[in-house]
């Protein structure tokens, strides 16, 4: 129904007459009626959406907390690293390898506010074949990778008898250390080789590698051994330190 004149409850001419006016319409004039109140069905739907959002948020938070707490063996989120737990984890994996006779841990080295380097010496049966030695070294490398994380880096030195090889999570560098040690051990007059890192701590940087050859050579013979060992070592690790020592016994 429409009205053409004024009056009739304040409706504008030509506009539909609202069957009922509310307080705002009566107080302030036409077109000021309040927004219709949501129906119960609309309120229930909105509440359901809000509730679903809360459930999703709680689920995400729960997943994050479980992930953090689940890594407690190496520290929580890298803020509270636990180097002792990392050493235990590495030691357990190393002792399970065929040919490993023992694992000796060194004191963890704190490298920053929330990070550590840890190192172990692994004694391996000296009578293993080259293939068996390769398998042990690769197994130890995998163990360092599995035990590292959350602020802790794990390193090891494999004592293979005549050879000592530094082991890190880097598969390429670890393999190169082993191959170089074998290569240097084949030099005439060399009785043992250590191919690892220097006193400044474990590192995979080529210049930080320290190679020590054990030889009974003296004079010109010693100079020849050192020169050959240095050339072969620098071909693999440019800038590495090469030294020669006499057998301890």
PDB file of C-alpha atoms in Angstrom:
ATOM      1  CA  UNK A   1       0.000   0.000   0.000  1.00  0.00           C
ATOM      2  CA  UNK A   2       1.270   3.559  -0.783  1.00  0.00           C
ATOM      3  CA  UNK A   3       0.087   6.994   0.257  1.00  0.00           C
ATOM      4  CA  UNK A   4       0.355  10.178  -1.787  1.00  0.00           C
ATOM      5  CA  UNK A   5      -0.015  12.708   0.960  1.00  0.00           C
ATOM      6  CA  UNK A   6       1.877  13.521   4.121  1.00  0.00           C
ATOM      7  CA  UNK A   7       1.119  11.829   7.360  1.00  0.00           C
ATOM      8  CA  UNK A   8       0.267   8.222   7.695  1.00  0.00           C
ATOM      9  CA  UNK A   9       2.943   7.463  10.264  1.00  0.00           C
ATOM     10  CA  UNK A  10       5.749   9.532   8.667  1.00  0.00           C
ATOM     11  CA  UNK A  11       6.173   7.484   5.491  1.00  0.00           C
ATOM     12  CA  UNK A  12       7.430   9.310   2.427  1.00  0.00           C
ATOM     13  CA  UNK A  13       5.085   9.721  -0.502  1.00  0.00           C
ATOM     14  CA  UNK A  14       5.296   6.839  -2.920  1.00  0.00           C
ATOM     15  CA  UNK A  15       7.157   4.612  -0.444  1.00  0.00           C
ATOM     16  CA  UNK A  16       5.702   1.430   1.000  1.00  0.00           C
ATOM     17  CA  UNK A  17       4.185   1.948   4.369  1.00  0.00           C
ATOM     18  CA  UNK A  18       5.929  -0.200   6.993  1.00  0.00           C
ATOM     19  CA  UNK A  19       3.333  -2.192   8.789  1.00  0.00           C
ATOM     20  CA  UNK A  20       5.034  -1.411  12.081  1.00  0.00           C
ATOM     21  CA  UNK A  21       7.342   1.427  13.096  1.00  0.00           C
ATOM     22  CA  UNK A  22      10.033   1.031  15.693  1.00  0.00           C
ATOM     23  CA  UNK A  23      11.340   3.435  18.318  1.00  0.00           C
ATOM     24  CA  UNK A  24      14.013   4.979  16.092  1.00  0.00           C
ATOM     25  CA  UNK A  25      11.513   5.608  13.307  1.00  0.00           C
ATOM     26  CA  UNK A  26       9.100   7.299  15.643  1.00  0.00           C
ATOM     27  CA  UNK A  27      11.789   9.368  17.374  1.00  0.00           C
ATOM     28  CA  UNK A  28      13.905  10.544  14.459  1.00  0.00           C
ATOM     29  CA  UNK A  29      11.710  10.327  11.439  1.00  0.00           C
ATOM     30  CA  UNK A  30      11.489   8.195   8.303  1.00  0.00           C
ATOM     31  CA  UNK A  31      14.305   5.895   7.157  1.00  0.00           C
ATOM     32  CA  UNK A  32      15.914   5.713  10.604  1.00  0.00           C
ATOM     33  CA  UNK A  33      14.545   2.349  11.591  1.00  0.00           C
ATOM     34  CA  UNK A  34      17.071   0.153  13.431  1.00  0.00           C
ATOM     35  CA  UNK A  35      18.806  -2.779  11.741  1.00  0.00           C
ATOM     36  CA  UNK A  36      16.736  -5.924  11.978  1.00  0.00           C
ATOM     37  CA  UNK A  37      17.797  -8.275  14.736  1.00  0.00           C
ATOM     38  CA  UNK A  38      19.452 -11.531  13.524  1.00  0.00           C
ATOM     39  CA  UNK A  39      17.305 -14.562  13.636  1.00  0.00           C
ATOM     40  CA  UNK A  40      18.200 -17.420  16.011  1.00  0.00           C
ATOM     41  CA  UNK A  41      19.363 -19.454  13.020  1.00  0.00           C
ATOM     42  CA  UNK A  42      21.756 -16.688  11.956  1.00  0.00           C
ATOM     43  CA  UNK A  43      23.138 -16.354  15.467  1.00  0.00           C
ATOM     44  CA  UNK A  44      23.744 -20.095  15.687  1.00  0.00           C
ATOM     45  CA  UNK A  45      25.575 -20.119  12.328  1.00  0.00           C
ATOM     46  CA  UNK A  46      27.825 -17.233  13.324  1.00  0.00           C
ATOM     47  CA  UNK A  47      28.624 -18.865  16.653  1.00  0.00           C
ATOM     48  CA  UNK A  48      29.503 -22.092  14.851  1.00  0.00           C
ATOM     49  CA  UNK A  49      31.984 -20.276  12.576  1.00  0.00           C
ATOM     50  CA  UNK A  50      33.648 -18.572  15.540  1.00  0.00           C
ATOM     51  CA  UNK A  51      33.873 -21.870  17.387  1.00  0.00           C
ATOM     52  CA  UNK A  52      35.408 -23.600  14.361  1.00  0.00           C
ATOM     53  CA  UNK A  53      38.049 -20.868  14.103  1.00  0.00           C
ATOM     54  CA  UNK A  54      38.965 -21.306  17.760  1.00  0.00           C
ATOM     55  CA  UNK A  55      39.287 -25.085  17.338  1.00  0.00           C
ATOM     56  CA  UNK A  56      41.581 -24.665  14.307  1.00  0.00           C
ATOM     57  CA  UNK A  57      43.783 -22.158  16.174  1.00  0.00           C
ATOM     58  CA  UNK A  58      44.068 -24.456  19.185  1.00  0.00           C
ATOM     59  CA  UNK A  59      44.980 -27.358  16.889  1.00  0.00           C
ATOM     60  CA  UNK A  60      47.790 -25.383  15.240  1.00  0.00           C
ATOM     61  CA  UNK A  61      49.199 -24.354  18.620  1.00  0.00           C
ATOM     62  CA  UNK A  62      49.047 -27.960  19.831  1.00  0.00           C
ATOM     63  CA  UNK A  63      50.969 -29.218  16.779  1.00  0.00           C
ATOM     64  CA  UNK A  64      53.684 -26.592  17.300  1.00  0.00           C
ATOM     65  CA  UNK A  65      54.053 -27.461  20.982  1.00  0.00           C
ATOM     66  CA  UNK A  66      54.235 -31.201  20.278  1.00  0.00           C
ATOM     67  CA  UNK A  67      56.937 -30.608  17.642  1.00  0.00           C
ATOM     68  CA  UNK A  68      59.023 -28.522  20.050  1.00  0.00           C
ATOM     69  CA  UNK A  69      58.656 -30.867  22.997  1.00  0.00           C
ATOM     70  CA  UNK A  70      59.315 -33.876  20.765  1.00  0.00           C
ATOM     71  CA  UNK A  71      62.791 -32.555  19.997  1.00  0.00           C
ATOM     72  CA  UNK A  72      63.753 -32.181  23.641  1.00  0.00           C
ATOM     73  CA  UNK A  73      66.570 -34.718  23.297  1.00  0.00           C
ATOM     74  CA  UNK A  74      68.582 -32.046  21.482  1.00  0.00           C
ATOM     75  CA  UNK A  75      67.136 -29.019  23.222  1.00  0.00           C
ATOM     76  CA  UNK A  76      63.908 -27.082  22.840  1.00  0.00           C
ATOM     77  CA  UNK A  77      63.716 -25.184  19.587  1.00  0.00           C
ATOM     78  CA  UNK A  78      67.440 -24.465  19.515  1.00  0.00           C
ATOM     79  CA  UNK A  79      67.100 -22.072  22.471  1.00  0.00           C
ATOM     80  CA  UNK A  80      68.033 -24.619  25.119  1.00  0.00           C
ATOM     81  CA  UNK A  81      70.362 -27.091  23.359  1.00  0.00           C
ATOM     82  CA  UNK A  82      71.378 -30.248  25.190  1.00  0.00           C
ATOM     83  CA  UNK A  83      74.806 -31.358  23.905  1.00  0.00           C
ATOM     84  CA  UNK A  84      74.962 -34.285  26.322  1.00  0.00           C
ATOM     85  CA  UNK A  85      71.781 -35.751  24.881  1.00  0.00           C
ATOM     86  CA  UNK A  86      73.150 -35.339  21.346  1.00  0.00           C
ATOM     87  CA  UNK A  87      76.337 -37.195  22.318  1.00  0.00           C
ATOM     88  CA  UNK A  88      74.309 -40.007  23.849  1.00  0.00           C
ATOM     89  CA  UNK A  89      72.247 -40.323  20.704  1.00  0.00           C
ATOM     90  CA  UNK A  90      75.331 -40.399  18.496  1.00  0.00           C
ATOM     91  CA  UNK A  91      77.109 -42.881  20.770  1.00  0.00           C
ATOM     92  CA  UNK A  92      74.197 -45.282  20.685  1.00  0.00           C
ATOM     93  CA  UNK A  93      74.071 -45.247  16.881  1.00  0.00           C
ATOM     94  CA  UNK A  94      77.870 -45.547  16.558  1.00  0.00           C
ATOM     95  CA  UNK A  95      78.167 -48.545  18.903  1.00  0.00           C
ATOM     96  CA  UNK A  96      75.553 -50.379  16.844  1.00  0.00           C
ATOM     97  CA  UNK A  97      77.813 -50.340  13.751  1.00  0.00           C
ATOM     98  CA  UNK A  98      79.829 -53.419  12.860  1.00  0.00           C
ATOM     99  CA  UNK A  99      83.511 -52.894  13.626  1.00  0.00           C
ATOM    100  CA  UNK A 100      83.093 -50.164  16.248  1.00  0.00           C
ATOM    101  CA  UNK A 101      84.912 -51.062  19.456  1.00  0.00           C
ATOM    102  CA  UNK A 102      84.302 -47.944  21.531  1.00  0.00           C
ATOM    103  CA  UNK A 103      83.204 -44.308  21.650  1.00  0.00           C
ATOM    104  CA  UNK A 104      84.899 -41.627  23.735  1.00  0.00           C
ATOM    105  CA  UNK A 105      83.245 -38.217  24.111  1.00  0.00           C
ATOM    106  CA  UNK A 106      85.013 -34.914  24.503  1.00  0.00           C
ATOM    107  CA  UNK A 107      83.742 -31.937  26.459  1.00  0.00           C
ATOM    108  CA  UNK A 108      81.139 -29.956  24.487  1.00  0.00           C
ATOM    109  CA  UNK A 109      82.352 -26.625  23.132  1.00  0.00           C
ATOM    110  CA  UNK A 110      79.963 -23.693  23.361  1.00  0.00           C
ATOM    111  CA  UNK A 111      80.169 -21.727  20.124  1.00  0.00           C
ATOM    112  CA  UNK A 112      77.523 -19.073  20.857  1.00  0.00           C
ATOM    113  CA  UNK A 113      74.734 -18.240  23.305  1.00  0.00           C
ATOM    114  CA  UNK A 114      72.593 -21.176  22.176  1.00  0.00           C
ATOM    115  CA  UNK A 115      74.808 -23.512  20.148  1.00  0.00           C
ATOM    116  CA  UNK A 116      77.413 -26.191  20.808  1.00  0.00           C
ATOM    117  CA  UNK A 117      79.890 -28.334  18.905  1.00  0.00           C
ATOM    118  CA  UNK A 118      80.353 -31.831  20.299  1.00  0.00           C
ATOM    119  CA  UNK A 119      82.975 -34.349  19.229  1.00  0.00           C
ATOM    120  CA  UNK A 120      83.584 -38.050  19.834  1.00  0.00           C
ATOM    121  CA  UNK A 121      86.476 -40.355  19.036  1.00  0.00           C
ATOM    122  CA  UNK A 122      85.314 -43.691  17.674  1.00  0.00           C
ATOM    123  CA  UNK A 123      87.695 -46.648  17.868  1.00  0.00           C
ATOM    124  CA  UNK A 124      87.260 -49.060  14.965  1.00  0.00           C
ATOM    125  CA  UNK A 125      88.733 -52.532  14.540  1.00  0.00           C
ATOM    126  CA  UNK A 126      92.035 -51.917  12.670  1.00  0.00           C
ATOM    127  CA  UNK A 127      91.849 -55.144  10.668  1.00  0.00           C
ATOM    128  CA  UNK A 128      88.796 -54.150   8.632  1.00  0.00           C
ATOM    129  CA  UNK A 129      89.029 -54.186   4.850  1.00  0.00           C
ATOM    130  CA  UNK A 130      88.843 -50.965   2.842  1.00  0.00           C
ATOM    131  CA  UNK A 131      85.216 -51.682   1.990  1.00  0.00           C
ATOM    132  CA  UNK A 132      84.349 -52.280   5.635  1.00  0.00           C
ATOM    133  CA  UNK A 133      86.142 -49.094   6.678  1.00  0.00           C
ATOM    134  CA  UNK A 134      84.200 -47.134   4.075  1.00  0.00           C
ATOM    135  CA  UNK A 135      80.936 -48.568   5.391  1.00  0.00           C
ATOM    136  CA  UNK A 136      81.813 -47.669   8.995  1.00  0.00           C
ATOM    137  CA  UNK A 137      82.763 -44.104   8.074  1.00  0.00           C
ATOM    138  CA  UNK A 138      79.521 -43.628   6.160  1.00  0.00           C
ATOM    139  CA  UNK A 139      77.549 -45.075   9.049  1.00  0.00           C
ATOM    140  CA  UNK A 140      79.228 -42.679  11.463  1.00  0.00           C
ATOM    141  CA  UNK A 141      78.560 -39.767   9.133  1.00  0.00           C
ATOM    142  CA  UNK A 142      74.869 -40.649   9.084  1.00  0.00           C
ATOM    143  CA  UNK A 143      74.904 -40.864  12.879  1.00  0.00           C
ATOM    144  CA  UNK A 144      76.377 -37.342  13.161  1.00  0.00           C
ATOM    145  CA  UNK A 145      73.660 -36.045  10.860  1.00  0.00           C
ATOM    146  CA  UNK A 146      70.876 -37.727  12.822  1.00  0.00           C
ATOM    147  CA  UNK A 147      72.207 -36.521  16.178  1.00  0.00           C
ATOM    148  CA  UNK A 148      72.837 -32.918  15.082  1.00  0.00           C
ATOM    149  CA  UNK A 149      70.214 -30.211  15.309  1.00  0.00           C
ATOM    150  CA  UNK A 150      68.561 -27.660  17.590  1.00  0.00           C
ATOM    151  CA  UNK A 151      71.751 -25.792  18.352  1.00  0.00           C
ATOM    152  CA  UNK A 152      74.077 -28.820  18.477  1.00  0.00           C
ATOM    153  CA  UNK A 153      76.550 -29.886  15.762  1.00  0.00           C
ATOM    154  CA  UNK A 154      77.985 -33.388  16.138  1.00  0.00           C
ATOM    155  CA  UNK A 155      81.422 -34.380  14.823  1.00  0.00           C
ATOM    156  CA  UNK A 156      83.571 -37.482  15.215  1.00  0.00           C
ATOM    157  CA  UNK A 157      87.059 -38.772  14.539  1.00  0.00           C
ATOM    158  CA  UNK A 158      87.227 -42.381  13.380  1.00  0.00           C
ATOM    159  CA  UNK A 159      90.360 -44.151  14.620  1.00  0.00           C
ATOM    160  CA  UNK A 160      90.819 -46.844  11.984  1.00  0.00           C
ATOM    161  CA  UNK A 161      94.261 -47.926  13.129  1.00  0.00           C
ATOM    162  CA  UNK A 162      96.824 -46.452  10.749  1.00  0.00           C
ATOM    163  CA  UNK A 163      94.273 -43.862   9.629  1.00  0.00           C
ATOM    164  CA  UNK A 164      92.314 -41.274  11.595  1.00  0.00           C
ATOM    165  CA  UNK A 165      89.537 -39.518   9.710  1.00  0.00           C
ATOM    166  CA  UNK A 166      87.390 -36.564  10.696  1.00  0.00           C
ATOM    167  CA  UNK A 167      83.681 -37.131  10.206  1.00  0.00           C
ATOM    168  CA  UNK A 168      80.999 -34.471   9.843  1.00  0.00           C
ATOM    169  CA  UNK A 169      77.497 -34.223   8.434  1.00  0.00           C
ATOM    170  CA  UNK A 170      78.950 -33.227   5.046  1.00  0.00           C
ATOM    171  CA  UNK A 171      79.093 -36.468   3.030  1.00  0.00           C
ATOM    172  CA  UNK A 172      81.428 -35.074   0.349  1.00  0.00           C
ATOM    173  CA  UNK A 173      84.019 -33.647   2.738  1.00  0.00           C
ATOM    174  CA  UNK A 174      83.958 -36.775   4.914  1.00  0.00           C
ATOM    175  CA  UNK A 175      84.538 -38.994   1.878  1.00  0.00           C
ATOM    176  CA  UNK A 176      87.383 -36.742   0.678  1.00  0.00           C
ATOM    177  CA  UNK A 177      89.107 -36.992   4.067  1.00  0.00           C
ATOM    178  CA  UNK A 178      89.012 -40.785   3.945  1.00  0.00           C
ATOM    179  CA  UNK A 179      90.251 -40.967   0.355  1.00  0.00           C
ATOM    180  CA  UNK A 180      93.051 -38.486   1.022  1.00  0.00           C
ATOM    181  CA  UNK A 181      94.173 -40.382   4.122  1.00  0.00           C
ATOM    182  CA  UNK A 182      94.455 -43.563   2.082  1.00  0.00           C
ATOM    183  CA  UNK A 183      96.322 -41.719  -0.651  1.00  0.00           C
ATOM    184  CA  UNK A 184      98.853 -40.242   1.767  1.00  0.00           C
ATOM    185  CA  UNK A 185      99.274 -43.553   3.585  1.00  0.00           C
ATOM    186  CA  UNK A 186     100.526 -45.008   0.307  1.00  0.00           C
ATOM    187  CA  UNK A 187     103.499 -42.599   0.177  1.00  0.00           C
ATOM    188  CA  UNK A 188     106.780 -44.370   0.838  1.00  0.00           C
ATOM    189  CA  UNK A 189     107.976 -43.857   4.403  1.00  0.00           C
ATOM    190  CA  UNK A 190     104.543 -42.910   5.775  1.00  0.00           C
ATOM    191  CA  UNK A 191     103.261 -45.226   8.499  1.00  0.00           C
ATOM    192  CA  UNK A 192     100.080 -43.421   9.623  1.00  0.00           C
ATOM    193  CA  UNK A 193      97.889 -40.462   8.635  1.00  0.00           C
ATOM    194  CA  UNK A 194      95.461 -38.234  10.484  1.00  0.00           C
ATOM    195  CA  UNK A 195      93.148 -36.241   8.215  1.00  0.00           C
ATOM    196  CA  UNK A 196      90.886 -34.040  10.262  1.00  0.00           C
ATOM    197  CA  UNK A 197      90.647 -30.435  11.513  1.00  0.00           C
ATOM    198  CA  UNK A 198      92.881 -28.186  13.550  1.00  0.00           C
ATOM    199  CA  UNK A 199      92.921 -27.142  17.187  1.00  0.00           C
ATOM    200  CA  UNK A 200      90.422 -24.345  16.529  1.00  0.00           C
ATOM    201  CA  UNK A 201      87.642 -26.910  16.378  1.00  0.00           C
ATOM    202  CA  UNK A 202      85.723 -28.989  13.864  1.00  0.00           C
ATOM    203  CA  UNK A 203      85.209 -27.406  10.466  1.00  0.00           C
ATOM    204  CA  UNK A 204      84.522 -28.452   6.885  1.00  0.00           C
ATOM    205  CA  UNK A 205      86.291 -25.437   5.391  1.00  0.00           C
ATOM    206  CA  UNK A 206      89.217 -26.639   3.215  1.00  0.00           C
ATOM    207  CA  UNK A 207      91.696 -24.231   4.798  1.00  0.00           C
ATOM    208  CA  UNK A 208      90.761 -25.426   8.297  1.00  0.00           C
ATOM    209  CA  UNK A 209      91.785 -29.016   7.620  1.00  0.00           C
ATOM    210  CA  UNK A 210      94.904 -30.361   9.320  1.00  0.00           C
ATOM    211  CA  UNK A 211      96.706 -33.362   7.870  1.00  0.00           C
ATOM    212  CA  UNK A 212      99.414 -35.086   9.879  1.00  0.00           C
ATOM    213  CA  UNK A 213     101.619 -37.783   8.400  1.00  0.00           C
ATOM    214  CA  UNK A 214     103.689 -40.080  10.577  1.00  0.00           C
ATOM    215  CA  UNK A 215     107.064 -40.983   9.123  1.00  0.00           C
ATOM    216  CA  UNK A 216     110.526 -42.122  10.190  1.00  0.00           C
ATOM    217  CA  UNK A 217     112.129 -40.103   7.409  1.00  0.00           C
ATOM    218  CA  UNK A 218     114.872 -37.591   8.198  1.00  0.00           C
ATOM    219  CA  UNK A 219     116.632 -34.865   6.300  1.00  0.00           C
ATOM    220  CA  UNK A 220     116.015 -34.931   2.559  1.00  0.00           C
ATOM    221  CA  UNK A 221     113.759 -37.963   2.863  1.00  0.00           C
ATOM    222  CA  UNK A 222     111.550 -36.130   5.345  1.00  0.00           C
ATOM    223  CA  UNK A 223     111.435 -33.071   3.096  1.00  0.00           C
ATOM    224  CA  UNK A 224     110.384 -35.197   0.142  1.00  0.00           C
ATOM    225  CA  UNK A 225     107.605 -36.863   2.139  1.00  0.00           C
ATOM    226  CA  UNK A 226     106.263 -33.528   3.378  1.00  0.00           C
ATOM    227  CA  UNK A 227     106.405 -31.963  -0.084  1.00  0.00           C
ATOM    228  CA  UNK A 228     104.510 -34.832  -1.691  1.00  0.00           C
ATOM    229  CA  UNK A 229     101.949 -34.967   1.111  1.00  0.00           C
ATOM    230  CA  UNK A 230     101.414 -31.200   0.917  1.00  0.00           C
ATOM    231  CA  UNK A 231     100.881 -31.240  -2.838  1.00  0.00           C
ATOM    232  CA  UNK A 232      98.352 -34.071  -2.640  1.00  0.00           C
ATOM    233  CA  UNK A 233      96.552 -32.555   0.339  1.00  0.00           C
ATOM    234  CA  UNK A 234      96.238 -29.090  -1.226  1.00  0.00           C
ATOM    235  CA  UNK A 235      94.822 -30.636  -4.380  1.00  0.00           C
ATOM    236  CA  UNK A 236      91.858 -31.702  -2.256  1.00  0.00           C
ATOM    237  CA  UNK A 237      91.832 -29.083   0.514  1.00  0.00           C
ATOM    238  CA  UNK A 238      93.483 -25.837  -0.645  1.00  0.00           C
ATOM    239  CA  UNK A 239      95.191 -24.052   2.219  1.00  0.00           C
ATOM    240  CA  UNK A 240      95.126 -27.046   4.558  1.00  0.00           C
ATOM    241  CA  UNK A 241      97.909 -27.433   7.127  1.00  0.00           C
ATOM    242  CA  UNK A 242     100.233 -30.397   6.566  1.00  0.00           C
ATOM    243  CA  UNK A 243     102.699 -31.550   9.209  1.00  0.00           C
ATOM    244  CA  UNK A 244     104.946 -34.563   9.768  1.00  0.00           C
ATOM    245  CA  UNK A 245     105.665 -36.314  13.061  1.00  0.00           C
ATOM    246  CA  UNK A 246     107.778 -39.259  14.069  1.00  0.00           C
ATOM    247  CA  UNK A 247     106.094 -42.441  15.308  1.00  0.00           C
ATOM    248  CA  UNK A 248     105.248 -42.279  18.998  1.00  0.00           C
ATOM    249  CA  UNK A 249     106.708 -45.748  19.587  1.00  0.00           C
TER     250      UNK A 249
END
